[in-house]
Coordinates of C-alpha atoms in Angstrom, one line a residue:
M1 CA 10.4 3.6 -1.5
A2 CA 8.0 1.3 -3.2
S3 CA 8.3 1.6 -7.0
M4 CA 5.7 3.3 -9.2
E5 CA 5.0 -0.1 -10.8
S6 CA 4.3 -1.8 -7.4
L7 CA 1.9 0.9 -6.3
I8 CA -0.1 1.3 -9.5
G9 CA 0.1 -2.4 -10.2
L10 CA -1.3 -3.0 -6.7
V11 CA -4.3 -0.8 -7.4
N12 CA -4.8 -2.5 -10.8
R13 CA -4.8 -6.0 -9.2
I14 CA -7.3 -4.9 -6.6
Q15 CA -9.6 -3.4 -9.2
R16 CA -9.3 -6.5 -11.3
A17 CA -10.3 -8.6 -8.3
C18 CA -13.3 -6.3 -7.7
T19 CA -14.3 -6.8 -11.4
A20 CA -13.9 -10.6 -11.1
L21 CA -16.0 -10.9 -8.0
G22 CA -18.6 -8.2 -8.5
D23 CA -20.5 -6.7 -11.4
Y24 CA -19.2 -3.2 -10.8
G25 CA -21.7 -0.6 -11.7
S26 CA -24.8 -2.3 -10.4
A27 CA -26.8 -0.6 -7.7
D28 CA -26.2 -3.3 -5.1
N29 CA -22.5 -3.8 -5.9
A30 CA -20.6 -4.7 -2.8
F31 CA -17.3 -3.5 -4.1
S32 CA -18.2 0.0 -5.0
S33 CA -16.7 1.5 -1.8
L34 CA -13.4 -0.3 -2.4
W35 CA -13.3 0.6 -6.1
D36 CA -14.2 4.2 -5.4
A37 CA -11.4 4.5 -2.8
L38 CA -8.9 3.6 -5.5
P39 CA -7.7 6.4 -7.7
S40 CA -8.3 6.2 -11.5
V41 CA -8.3 8.5 -14.5
A42 CA -11.6 9.5 -16.2
V43 CA -11.4 10.6 -19.9
V44 CA -13.9 13.4 -20.5
G45 CA -14.7 15.3 -23.7
G46 CA -17.3 16.3 -26.2
Q47 CA -18.2 14.0 -29.1
S48 CA -15.6 14.1 -31.8
S49 CA -13.1 15.8 -29.5
G50 CA -10.5 13.1 -30.1
K51 CA -11.0 11.0 -26.9
S52 CA -10.7 7.7 -28.6
S53 CA -7.6 8.7 -30.5
V54 CA -6.0 9.9 -27.3
L55 CA -6.7 6.6 -25.6
E56 CA -5.4 4.6 -28.6
S57 CA -2.3 6.7 -28.7
I58 CA -1.6 6.0 -25.0
V59 CA -2.2 2.3 -25.5
G60 CA -0.3 2.2 -28.8
R61 CA -3.1 0.0 -30.4
D62 CA -6.1 0.6 -32.6
F63 CA -8.8 -1.1 -30.6
L64 CA -11.8 1.2 -30.0
P65 CA -15.0 1.3 -32.1
R66 CA -15.3 4.3 -34.5
G67 CA -18.1 6.0 -36.3
S68 CA -20.2 9.1 -36.4
G69 CA -22.3 10.4 -33.5
I70 CA -22.2 8.7 -30.2
V71 CA -19.9 5.7 -30.3
T72 CA -19.0 5.2 -26.7
R73 CA -22.3 4.2 -25.1
R74 CA -21.0 2.5 -22.0
P75 CA -18.1 3.5 -19.7
L76 CA -15.0 1.5 -20.6
V77 CA -12.7 0.8 -17.6
L78 CA -9.3 0.3 -19.2
Q79 CA -6.5 -1.1 -17.1
L80 CA -3.1 -1.0 -18.6
Q81 CA -0.5 -3.4 -17.2
Q82 CA 3.1 -3.1 -18.3
T83 CA 4.8 -6.5 -19.1
D84 CA 8.4 -7.4 -19.8
K85 CA 9.9 -6.5 -23.1
G86 CA 9.4 -9.2 -25.8
Q87 CA 6.2 -10.5 -24.4
Q88 CA 3.2 -10.6 -26.7
E89 CA 0.5 -8.1 -26.2
Y90 CA -3.0 -9.3 -25.3
A91 CA -6.3 -8.1 -23.8
E92 CA -8.8 -9.6 -21.3
F93 CA -12.4 -8.6 -20.6
G94 CA -13.9 -8.7 -17.2
H95 CA -17.0 -10.5 -18.5
L96 CA -14.8 -13.1 -20.2
P97 CA -12.3 -14.1 -17.6
G98 CA -9.4 -16.3 -18.8
R99 CA -9.9 -15.6 -22.5
K100 CA -7.0 -13.7 -24.1
F101 CA -7.5 -11.5 -27.1
K102 CA -4.3 -11.2 -29.1
D103 CA -6.1 -9.7 -32.2
F104 CA -7.1 -6.2 -31.3
G105 CA -9.5 -6.1 -34.1
M106 CA -11.4 -8.7 -32.1
V107 CA -11.2 -6.5 -29.1
R108 CA -12.9 -3.7 -31.0
Q109 CA -15.6 -6.2 -32.1
E110 CA -16.1 -7.5 -28.6
I111 CA -16.5 -3.9 -27.2
Q112 CA -19.2 -3.3 -29.8
E113 CA -21.0 -6.5 -29.1
E114 CA -20.9 -6.2 -25.3
T115 CA -22.2 -2.6 -25.6
D116 CA -25.1 -3.8 -27.8
R117 CA -25.8 -6.6 -25.3
I118 CA -26.9 -4.0 -22.7
T119 CA -28.1 -1.1 -24.9
G120 CA -29.2 -2.9 -27.9
R121 CA -28.5 -1.7 -31.4
T122 CA -29.7 1.8 -30.5
K123 CA -28.1 5.1 -29.7
M124 CA -29.0 4.8 -26.0
I125 CA -26.4 4.7 -23.2
S126 CA -25.9 2.6 -20.1
P127 CA -23.9 3.3 -16.9
V128 CA -22.8 -0.4 -16.6
P129 CA -19.1 -0.3 -17.5
I130 CA -17.1 -2.7 -19.7
H131 CA -13.9 -3.8 -18.0
L132 CA -10.9 -4.3 -20.3
S133 CA -7.3 -5.1 -19.3
I134 CA -4.4 -4.7 -21.8
Y135 CA -1.1 -6.3 -21.1
S136 CA 1.8 -4.9 -23.1
P137 CA 5.4 -3.9 -22.8
N138 CA 4.5 -0.6 -24.6
V139 CA 2.2 0.8 -21.9
V140 CA 2.6 2.3 -18.5
N141 CA 0.7 1.0 -15.5
L142 CA -2.5 3.1 -15.6
T143 CA -6.3 2.8 -15.1
L144 CA -8.3 4.9 -17.5
I145 CA -12.1 5.2 -17.8
D146 CA -13.4 6.2 -21.2
L147 CA -16.8 7.9 -20.8
P148 CA -19.5 8.7 -23.4
G149 CA -18.9 12.0 -25.2
L150 CA -20.7 15.0 -23.9
T151 CA -23.3 16.4 -26.4
K152 CA -25.6 19.4 -26.6
V153 CA -28.6 18.0 -28.6
A154 CA -30.3 14.7 -29.0
V155 CA -30.3 13.2 -32.5
E156 CA -32.8 10.9 -34.0
G157 CA -33.1 7.6 -32.1
Q158 CA -32.2 9.1 -28.8
S159 CA -34.4 10.2 -26.0
E160 CA -34.9 13.9 -25.2
S161 CA -33.1 13.4 -22.0
I162 CA -29.9 12.0 -23.6
V163 CA -27.9 15.2 -23.1
E164 CA -28.7 15.3 -19.4
D165 CA -28.3 11.5 -19.0
I166 CA -24.8 11.6 -20.5
E167 CA -23.7 14.6 -18.3
N168 CA -25.1 12.9 -15.2
M169 CA -23.3 9.7 -16.0
V170 CA -20.0 11.5 -16.6
R171 CA -20.5 13.6 -13.5
S172 CA -21.0 10.5 -11.3
F173 CA -17.5 9.5 -12.1
V174 CA -15.6 12.8 -12.1
E175 CA -17.2 14.2 -8.9
K176 CA -15.5 11.5 -6.8
P177 CA -12.5 13.0 -5.0
N178 CA -10.3 10.1 -6.0
C179 CA -11.0 10.6 -9.7
I180 CA -8.3 12.3 -11.9
I181 CA -10.0 14.2 -14.8
L182 CA -8.5 14.1 -18.2
A183 CA -10.3 16.9 -20.0
I184 CA -10.0 16.5 -23.8
S185 CA -10.6 19.7 -25.9
P186 CA -10.0 20.2 -29.6
A187 CA -7.5 23.0 -30.3
N188 CA -9.4 24.2 -33.3
Q189 CA -12.3 25.3 -31.1
D190 CA -12.4 28.1 -28.6
I191 CA -11.3 26.7 -25.2
A192 CA -14.1 28.8 -23.5
T193 CA -16.7 26.5 -25.2
S194 CA -15.1 23.3 -24.2
D195 CA -17.7 20.9 -22.7
A196 CA -14.9 18.9 -20.8
I197 CA -13.4 22.0 -19.2
K198 CA -16.8 23.4 -18.3
L199 CA -17.7 20.2 -16.4
A200 CA -14.3 19.8 -14.9
K201 CA -14.5 23.4 -13.5
E202 CA -17.8 22.5 -11.8
V203 CA -16.6 19.4 -10.0
D204 CA -13.0 20.6 -9.5
P205 CA -13.0 24.4 -9.2
A206 CA -9.4 24.6 -8.0
G207 CA -8.2 22.5 -10.9
E208 CA -6.2 20.3 -8.6
R209 CA -7.1 17.0 -10.2
T210 CA -7.8 18.1 -13.8
F211 CA -5.3 17.6 -16.6
G212 CA -6.1 19.6 -19.8
V213 CA -5.4 17.9 -23.1
L214 CA -5.5 19.7 -26.5
T215 CA -6.1 17.6 -29.5
K216 CA -6.0 18.5 -33.3
L217 CA -3.2 21.0 -32.9
D218 CA -2.2 20.2 -36.5
L219 CA -5.7 21.2 -37.8
M220 CA -5.7 24.8 -36.5
D221 CA -5.9 27.6 -39.0
K222 CA -2.6 28.7 -40.5
G223 CA -1.0 31.5 -38.5
T224 CA -2.7 30.5 -35.3
N225 CA -1.5 28.4 -32.4
A226 CA -2.6 27.2 -28.9
L227 CA 0.4 28.5 -26.9
D228 CA -1.9 30.7 -24.7
V229 CA -3.7 27.5 -23.6
L230 CA -0.7 25.2 -23.4
E231 CA 1.3 27.7 -21.4
G232 CA -1.6 28.3 -19.0
R233 CA -2.3 31.9 -19.9
A234 CA -5.8 31.4 -21.3
L235 CA -7.0 29.0 -18.6
R236 CA -4.8 28.0 -15.7
L237 CA -5.0 24.6 -14.1
Q238 CA -3.0 23.2 -11.2
Q239 CA -1.8 20.4 -13.5
P240 CA -0.1 21.0 -16.8
W241 CA -1.7 21.2 -20.2
V242 CA -0.5 18.6 -22.8
G243 CA -0.8 18.9 -26.6
I244 CA -1.7 15.8 -28.7
V245 CA -1.5 15.2 -32.4
N246 CA -3.8 12.3 -33.4
R247 CA -3.8 10.2 -36.5
S248 CA -5.7 11.8 -39.4
Q249 CA -8.7 10.1 -40.9
A250 CA -6.5 9.3 -43.9
D251 CA -4.0 7.5 -41.5
I252 CA -6.9 5.6 -40.0
N253 CA -8.2 4.6 -43.4
K254 CA -4.7 3.4 -44.4
N255 CA -4.4 1.4 -41.1
T256 CA -1.3 3.4 -40.1
D257 CA 0.0 1.6 -37.0
M258 CA 0.2 3.5 -33.7
M259 CA 4.0 3.2 -33.4
S260 CA 4.4 5.1 -36.6
A261 CA 1.8 7.6 -35.4
R262 CA 3.7 8.2 -32.2
R263 CA 6.9 8.8 -34.2
R264 CA 5.1 11.3 -36.4
E265 CA 3.8 13.0 -33.3
R266 CA 7.2 13.4 -31.8
E267 CA 8.5 14.7 -35.1
Y268 CA 5.7 17.3 -35.3
F269 CA 6.4 18.8 -32.0
A270 CA 10.2 18.6 -32.4
T271 CA 10.1 20.5 -35.7
S272 CA 7.2 22.9 -35.0
P273 CA 8.2 26.6 -34.9
D274 CA 5.3 27.2 -32.4
Y275 CA 5.7 24.2 -30.1
G276 CA 9.3 23.2 -30.5
H277 CA 10.3 24.7 -27.1
L278 CA 7.6 22.5 -25.5
A279 CA 8.4 19.3 -27.4
S280 CA 9.6 17.4 -24.3
K281 CA 6.3 18.0 -22.5
M282 CA 4.0 17.3 -25.4
G283 CA 2.6 14.1 -27.0
S284 CA 0.7 11.0 -26.0
E285 CA 3.8 9.2 -24.6
Y286 CA 4.6 12.1 -22.3
L287 CA 0.9 12.3 -21.2
A288 CA 0.9 8.6 -20.3
K289 CA 4.0 9.0 -18.2
L290 CA 2.7 12.2 -16.6
L291 CA -0.5 10.5 -15.6
S292 CA 1.3 7.5 -14.2
M293 CA 3.5 9.6 -12.1
H294 CA 0.6 11.7 -10.8
L295 CA -1.4 8.5 -10.1
E296 CA 1.5 7.1 -8.1
S297 CA 1.6 10.3 -5.9
V298 CA -2.2 10.1 -5.4
I299 CA -2.0 6.4 -4.4
K300 CA 0.7 7.2 -1.8
A301 CA -1.4 9.8 -0.3
R302 CA -4.5 7.6 -0.2
I303 CA -2.9 4.4 1.2
P304 CA -3.8 5.3 4.9
S305 CA -7.5 6.0 4.1
I306 CA -7.7 2.9 1.8
T307 CA -6.3 0.7 4.6
S308 CA -8.7 2.1 7.1
M309 CA -11.7 1.5 4.8
I310 CA -10.5 -2.0 4.0
N311 CA -10.1 -2.8 7.7
K312 CA -13.6 -1.5 8.4
S313 CA -15.0 -3.6 5.5
I314 CA -13.3 -6.7 6.9
D315 CA -14.9 -6.2 10.3
E316 CA -18.3 -5.8 8.6
L317 CA -17.9 -8.9 6.5
E318 CA -16.7 -11.0 9.3
S319 CA -19.7 -9.9 11.3
E320 CA -21.9 -10.8 8.4
L321 CA -20.5 -14.3 8.3
D322 CA -21.3 -14.7 11.9
Y323 CA -24.8 -13.3 11.4
L324 CA -25.7 -15.8 8.6
G325 CA -25.8 -18.7 11.1
R326 CA -25.2 -22.4 10.7
P327 CA -27.3 -25.3 9.5
I328 CA -28.7 -28.1 11.7
A329 CA -27.4 -31.7 11.6
V330 CA -28.7 -34.8 13.4
D331 CA -26.3 -36.8 15.6
A332 CA -24.6 -34.4 18.0
G333 CA -22.0 -37.0 19.1
A334 CA -20.9 -37.7 15.5
Q335 CA -20.9 -34.1 14.7
L336 CA -18.6 -33.3 17.6
Y337 CA -16.3 -36.1 16.7
T338 CA -16.2 -34.9 13.0
I339 CA -15.4 -31.4 14.0
L340 CA -12.6 -32.5 16.3
E341 CA -11.1 -34.6 13.5
L342 CA -11.3 -31.7 11.1
C343 CA -9.6 -29.5 13.6
R344 CA -6.8 -32.1 14.1
A345 CA -6.3 -32.3 10.4
F346 CA -6.0 -28.6 10.2
D347 CA -3.6 -28.6 13.2
K348 CA -1.4 -31.2 11.5
V349 CA -1.1 -29.1 8.4
F350 CA -0.4 -25.9 10.4
K351 CA 2.4 -27.7 12.4
E352 CA 3.9 -29.0 9.1
H353 CA 4.2 -25.4 7.9
L354 CA 6.0 -24.4 11.1
D355 CA 8.3 -27.5 11.3
G356 CA 9.4 -27.3 7.7
G357 CA 7.3 -30.1 6.2
R358 CA 5.5 -27.4 4.1
P359 CA 6.8 -24.0 3.1
G360 CA 6.2 -20.9 5.2
G361 CA 7.8 -21.4 8.6
D362 CA 11.2 -20.2 7.3
R363 CA 9.7 -16.7 7.0
I364 CA 9.7 -16.5 10.8
Y365 CA 13.5 -17.1 10.8
G366 CA 13.7 -14.4 8.2
V367 CA 12.2 -11.9 10.6
F368 CA 14.9 -12.7 13.2
D369 CA 17.8 -13.0 10.8
N370 CA 17.0 -10.0 8.5
Q371 CA 14.2 -7.8 9.6
L372 CA 15.1 -7.4 13.3
P373 CA 18.8 -6.7 12.7
A374 CA 18.0 -4.2 9.9
A375 CA 15.5 -2.4 12.2
L376 CA 18.1 -2.2 15.0
R377 CA 20.6 -0.7 12.6
K378 CA 18.2 2.0 11.5
L379 CA 17.5 3.3 15.0
P380 CA 18.3 7.0 15.2
F381 CA 21.1 6.8 17.7
D382 CA 23.2 9.2 15.6
R383 CA 20.6 11.9 16.2
H384 CA 20.0 11.1 19.8
L385 CA 23.7 10.9 20.6
S386 CA 24.7 13.9 18.5
L387 CA 27.0 16.4 20.1
Q388 CA 24.2 19.0 20.4
N389 CA 21.8 16.6 22.1
V390 CA 24.4 15.1 24.4
R391 CA 25.3 18.7 25.5
K392 CA 21.7 19.5 26.0
V393 CA 20.8 16.4 28.0
V394 CA 23.8 16.5 30.2
S395 CA 23.4 20.2 30.9
E396 CA 19.7 19.8 31.8
A397 CA 20.5 16.8 34.0
D398 CA 23.0 18.9 36.0
G399 CA 20.5 21.6 36.8
Y400 CA 21.9 24.5 38.7
Q401 CA 24.7 22.4 40.2
P402 CA 27.3 21.3 37.7
H403 CA 28.6 17.7 38.0
L404 CA 31.9 17.3 39.8
I405 CA 33.1 13.8 39.0
A406 CA 31.1 12.5 36.1
P407 CA 27.7 13.4 34.7
E408 CA 25.9 10.3 36.0
Q409 CA 22.4 11.8 35.6
G410 CA 23.2 12.8 32.1
Y411 CA 24.5 9.4 31.3
R412 CA 21.4 7.8 32.7
R413 CA 19.1 10.1 30.8
L414 CA 21.0 9.5 27.5
I415 CA 20.9 5.7 28.0
E416 CA 17.3 5.6 29.0
G417 CA 16.3 7.7 26.0
S418 CA 18.4 5.4 23.7
L419 CA 16.9 2.2 25.1
N420 CA 13.4 3.4 24.5
Y421 CA 14.1 3.2 20.8
F422 CA 14.3 -0.6 21.1
R423 CA 10.6 -0.9 21.7
G424 CA 9.8 -0.2 18.1
P425 CA 11.9 -3.1 16.5
A426 CA 10.9 -5.4 19.4
E427 CA 7.2 -4.9 18.8
A428 CA 7.7 -4.9 15.0
S429 CA 9.2 -8.4 15.3
V430 CA 6.2 -9.5 17.3
D431 CA 3.8 -8.1 14.6
A432 CA 5.9 -9.6 11.8
V433 CA 5.8 -13.1 13.3
H434 CA 2.1 -12.6 14.0
F435 CA 1.5 -11.8 10.3
V436 CA 3.4 -14.9 9.3
L437 CA 1.4 -17.1 11.7
K438 CA -1.9 -15.6 10.5
E439 CA -0.9 -16.3 6.9
L440 CA 0.1 -19.9 7.8
V441 CA -3.3 -20.3 9.4
R442 CA -5.0 -19.1 6.3
K443 CA -2.9 -21.3 4.1
S444 CA -3.4 -24.3 6.3
I445 CA -7.2 -24.0 6.2
G446 CA -7.0 -23.8 2.4
E447 CA -4.7 -26.8 2.2
T448 CA -6.8 -29.0 4.6
K449 CA -8.9 -31.0 2.1
E450 CA -11.3 -32.2 4.7
L451 CA -12.3 -28.7 5.5
K452 CA -13.3 -27.7 2.0
R453 CA -16.8 -29.0 2.3
F454 CA -17.5 -26.9 5.4
P455 CA -16.8 -23.2 4.8
S456 CA -18.5 -22.4 8.1
L457 CA -16.1 -24.5 10.1
Q458 CA -13.2 -22.8 8.1
V459 CA -14.4 -19.5 9.3
A460 CA -14.8 -20.7 12.9
I461 CA -11.3 -22.2 13.0
A462 CA -9.8 -19.1 11.4
G463 CA -11.6 -16.9 13.9
A464 CA -10.5 -19.0 16.9
A465 CA -7.0 -19.2 15.6
G466 CA -7.0 -15.5 15.0
E467 CA -8.2 -14.8 18.6
A468 CA -5.5 -17.1 20.0
L469 CA -2.8 -15.5 17.9
E470 CA -3.9 -12.1 19.1
K471 CA -3.5 -13.3 22.7
F472 CA -0.1 -14.8 21.9
R473 CA 0.9 -11.5 20.3
E474 CA -0.2 -9.4 23.3
E475 CA 1.7 -11.7 25.6
S476 CA 4.7 -11.6 23.4
K477 CA 4.6 -7.8 23.2
K478 CA 4.5 -7.7 27.0
T479 CA 7.5 -10.0 27.2
V480 CA 9.7 -8.1 24.7
A481 CA 8.6 -4.9 26.4
R482 CA 9.8 -6.3 29.7
L483 CA 13.2 -7.2 28.1
V484 CA 13.6 -3.6 27.1
E485 CA 12.4 -2.3 30.5
M486 CA 14.8 -4.6 32.3
E487 CA 17.7 -3.1 30.4
S488 CA 16.5 0.3 31.3
S489 CA 15.7 -0.4 34.9
Y490 CA 19.2 -1.7 35.8
L491 CA 22.3 -0.7 33.9
T492 CA 25.4 -2.9 33.7
V493 CA 27.6 -1.2 36.2
D494 CA 30.8 -3.1 35.3
F495 CA 30.7 -1.7 31.9
F496 CA 31.1 1.9 33.2
R497 CA 33.6 0.9 35.9
K498 CA 36.0 -0.3 33.2
L499 CA 35.9 3.1 31.6
P500 CA 38.5 5.7 32.6
Q501 CA 37.1 7.9 35.3
E502 CA 36.6 11.6 34.4
V503 CA 37.4 14.3 37.0
V504 CA 35.8 17.4 35.7
N505 CA 37.2 20.9 35.7
P506 CA 34.0 22.8 36.7
G507 CA 35.3 26.2 35.6
N508 CA 34.3 28.1 32.5
P509 CA 36.7 27.7 29.5
G510 CA 39.3 30.4 29.2
H511 CA 38.3 31.9 32.6
P512 CA 41.4 33.2 34.6
G513 CA 42.1 31.3 37.7
T514 CA 40.4 28.2 36.6
P515 CA 41.5 25.5 39.1
V516 CA 43.1 22.4 37.7
S517 CA 41.2 19.2 38.5
T518 CA 42.7 16.5 40.5
K519 CA 43.2 13.1 38.8
V520 CA 42.0 10.2 40.9
E521 CA 42.5 6.5 40.2
R522 CA 39.6 4.4 41.6
G523 CA 40.8 2.0 44.3
N524 CA 44.4 3.5 44.3
P525 CA 45.0 5.4 47.6
A526 CA 48.5 6.2 46.6
A527 CA 47.3 8.0 43.6
S528 CA 44.7 9.9 45.6
R529 CA 47.5 11.1 47.9
G530 CA 49.5 12.2 44.9
E531 CA 52.4 9.9 45.6
R532 CA 55.1 9.7 43.0
G533 CA 55.4 6.8 40.7
V534 CA 51.6 6.3 40.4
T535 CA 50.0 6.5 37.0
P536 CA 46.4 7.7 37.5
S537 CA 43.7 6.2 35.2
A538 CA 41.4 9.3 35.5
I539 CA 41.1 11.8 32.7
N540 CA 41.3 15.5 33.5
V541 CA 38.5 17.1 31.4
D542 CA 36.8 20.4 31.0
R543 CA 33.0 19.9 31.2
Y544 CA 32.5 22.7 28.7
A545 CA 34.8 21.2 26.1
E546 CA 33.5 19.5 23.0
G547 CA 35.7 16.5 23.6
H548 CA 34.0 15.9 26.9
F549 CA 30.6 15.6 25.4
R550 CA 31.9 13.5 22.5
R551 CA 33.4 11.1 25.0
I552 CA 30.1 10.8 26.8
G553 CA 28.2 10.1 23.5
S554 CA 30.8 7.5 22.6
N555 CA 30.5 5.8 25.9
V556 CA 26.8 5.7 25.8
S557 CA 26.9 4.5 22.2
S558 CA 29.1 1.6 23.2
Y559 CA 26.8 0.6 26.0
V560 CA 23.7 0.9 23.7
N561 CA 25.5 -1.3 21.1
M562 CA 26.1 -3.9 23.8
V563 CA 22.4 -3.8 24.8
S564 CA 21.4 -4.0 21.1
E565 CA 23.4 -7.2 20.7
T566 CA 21.8 -8.7 23.8
L567 CA 18.3 -7.8 22.6
R568 CA 19.0 -9.1 19.1
L569 CA 19.6 -12.5 20.7
T570 CA 16.8 -12.4 23.4
I571 CA 13.9 -10.9 21.4
P572 CA 13.7 -14.0 19.1
K573 CA 13.7 -16.3 22.1
A574 CA 10.8 -14.4 23.7
V575 CA 8.9 -14.3 20.4
V576 CA 9.3 -18.0 19.7
Y577 CA 8.4 -18.9 23.3
C578 CA 5.3 -16.7 23.5
Q579 CA 4.0 -17.0 19.9
V580 CA 5.4 -19.9 17.9
K581 CA 5.6 -22.5 20.6
E582 CA 2.2 -21.5 22.0
A583 CA 0.7 -21.7 18.4
K584 CA 2.1 -25.2 18.0
Q585 CA 0.8 -26.4 21.4
S586 CA -2.4 -24.6 22.1
L587 CA -3.7 -22.8 19.0
L588 CA -7.2 -24.3 19.2
N589 CA -7.4 -25.2 22.9
Y590 CA -10.0 -22.6 23.8
F591 CA -11.9 -23.6 20.6
Y592 CA -12.0 -27.2 21.8
T593 CA -13.3 -26.1 25.2
Q594 CA -16.1 -24.1 23.6
I595 CA -17.0 -26.9 21.1
G596 CA -17.4 -29.4 23.9
K597 CA -20.0 -27.2 25.5
K598 CA -22.2 -26.8 22.4
E599 CA -25.4 -28.7 21.8
G600 CA -26.5 -30.6 18.7
K601 CA -28.1 -27.7 17.0
Q602 CA -25.1 -25.5 17.6
L603 CA -22.8 -28.2 16.2
A604 CA -25.0 -28.7 13.2
E605 CA -24.6 -25.1 12.3
L606 CA -20.9 -25.7 11.7
L607 CA -21.3 -28.7 9.4
D608 CA -24.3 -28.3 7.2
E609 CA -26.0 -25.4 5.3
D610 CA -29.0 -24.6 3.2
P611 CA -27.9 -24.2 -0.5
A612 CA -29.0 -20.6 -0.6
L613 CA -27.1 -19.8 2.6
M614 CA -24.1 -21.6 1.3
E615 CA -24.1 -19.5 -1.8
K616 CA -24.6 -16.3 0.2
R617 CA -21.8 -17.2 2.6
L618 CA -19.6 -18.2 -0.3
Q619 CA -20.0 -14.7 -1.9
C620 CA -19.3 -13.1 1.5
A621 CA -16.2 -15.2 2.0
K622 CA -15.0 -14.2 -1.4
R623 CA -15.4 -10.5 -0.6
L624 CA -13.6 -11.1 2.7
E625 CA -10.8 -12.8 0.9
L626 CA -10.6 -9.9 -1.5
Y627 CA -10.3 -7.3 1.2
K628 CA -7.8 -9.4 3.2
A629 CA -5.7 -9.9 0.0
A630 CA -5.9 -6.2 -0.6
R631 CA -4.8 -5.4 2.9
D632 CA -2.0 -7.9 2.7
E633 CA -0.8 -6.4 -0.6
I634 CA -0.9 -2.9 0.8
D635 CA 1.0 -4.0 3.9
A636 CA 3.6 -5.6 1.7
V637 CA 4.0 -2.5 -0.4
A638 CA 4.1 -0.3 2.7
W639 CA 6.9 -2.5 4.1
V640 CA 8.9 -2.0 0.9
R641 CA 8.5 1.7 1.4

């Protein structure tokens, strides 16, 4: 299985790529669909419910602005990325790519200044989020969205609609089915009045994606506790409740570090007479791990739908690139010559990758040397040739007339059923090599310096190469399928002739008067006549006995292993012949043919562009690259699984 870090880290990387390439939150943002398809955790609570303290406890750093009234005035998309122990912690903002903040006091200041840049120094709010990534060995991989605190009345300096505006903004995040809701409620207030729980129940009535968090447990009146809530009696959710003890205002004023606060929190729950029995499932550290584990399970469930959405987006983006058109140049003959030279430069780089002059071609050998044998070893022959299945197949093949000599029909059915399993590894090898070739095409285009000036031609070459590779893949799949079909259509008779012949006792086991079967040695007339001194090679068996079926399964397994070894050697030959060799020799042949038929205007469209079109195409290409990178990363993680 893919690790939790690889799955959540995958989502974080895609989200950061979305942030880098698009201003997430704008109405015309092209990445909203991809972002929305990725699970995240939204932190919801009323003002002064302890939201900021919970976030800082999870991060282990004091980095959020503080104050009275509404402090969080823009959504903060917080991506936590766990690093190796010993590495220095740092933060990066989406609007300041490449700049590392190692002083978290500066992080707080930048959040405040970036908030004021959009909202001004007022108490108004904005739905445009701030993107912040924190890299630290003290965090778990997690994406959290800190939202403005829910409020009931507008204060001076705020519009009358502020209450509704905040609720609508928060609702726009938490109503998405991929959003996990972290509902923060103070323990020293009646849970029935919790703004966070009220909103969560509206968008998630079943409570399937809502985690309840109780803060300020240490501030409850003496003699009272929150066990009814924490143990799910007062308000039951599908997900567990978690209690948190935040730093006090005195701790904040004294700049008590978060590590000490975490330690005190652990001590509080461990020594509490009310919550001691729940200590292992309380606290900010447990909450972070719980959310990370849940996020992993959600990501696993969402991978198929995310992949489908990405593939659809890729198709739409590629269609958009074709729709944008190409600019017009002057000399058609020179344009054709230039295009052909650029294609040859690309072809040279591509062949260098395959032949070893550049890295990448060795991955094809890895498919044959590692992936294919591993896939063959994992085929479920043990299940197919189990005693129960062998008995079932042989009996069904006999029909109403039991076999007399050997269950040939049963053998054939077992073998044919076994050989069908080879189609999967054969086609998987074709697809794996196809993926390597596609990746080498992409890398070769990027490494061909002459092509960098002409993104349109890059797209055209990539499209033509992709179409050619698709054809090679289809032909390769047909060929490897034929290899499997050939093994199924004509069995190696000599293999079975060398086996001892079974002469079956057709009677029921234990039945009185069961006749004794005759032993016959193939090709030995003396043995068939029962002459003395002849040692028969046939085996007298009872067709109802367990040993009989085990022997059949063993014989079929030996034959299948022989075929497996044959296919392990022949599948790579077919794949190389149909895909790799063809890619080296004729990757762009069809493209050359089509280019030669184009007129001057059509050629110009490949080599020159209006600046506005160039910028538009560049942004489109970046989106396409993002989606392809996302798809490749998902494929890589899925392969690990």
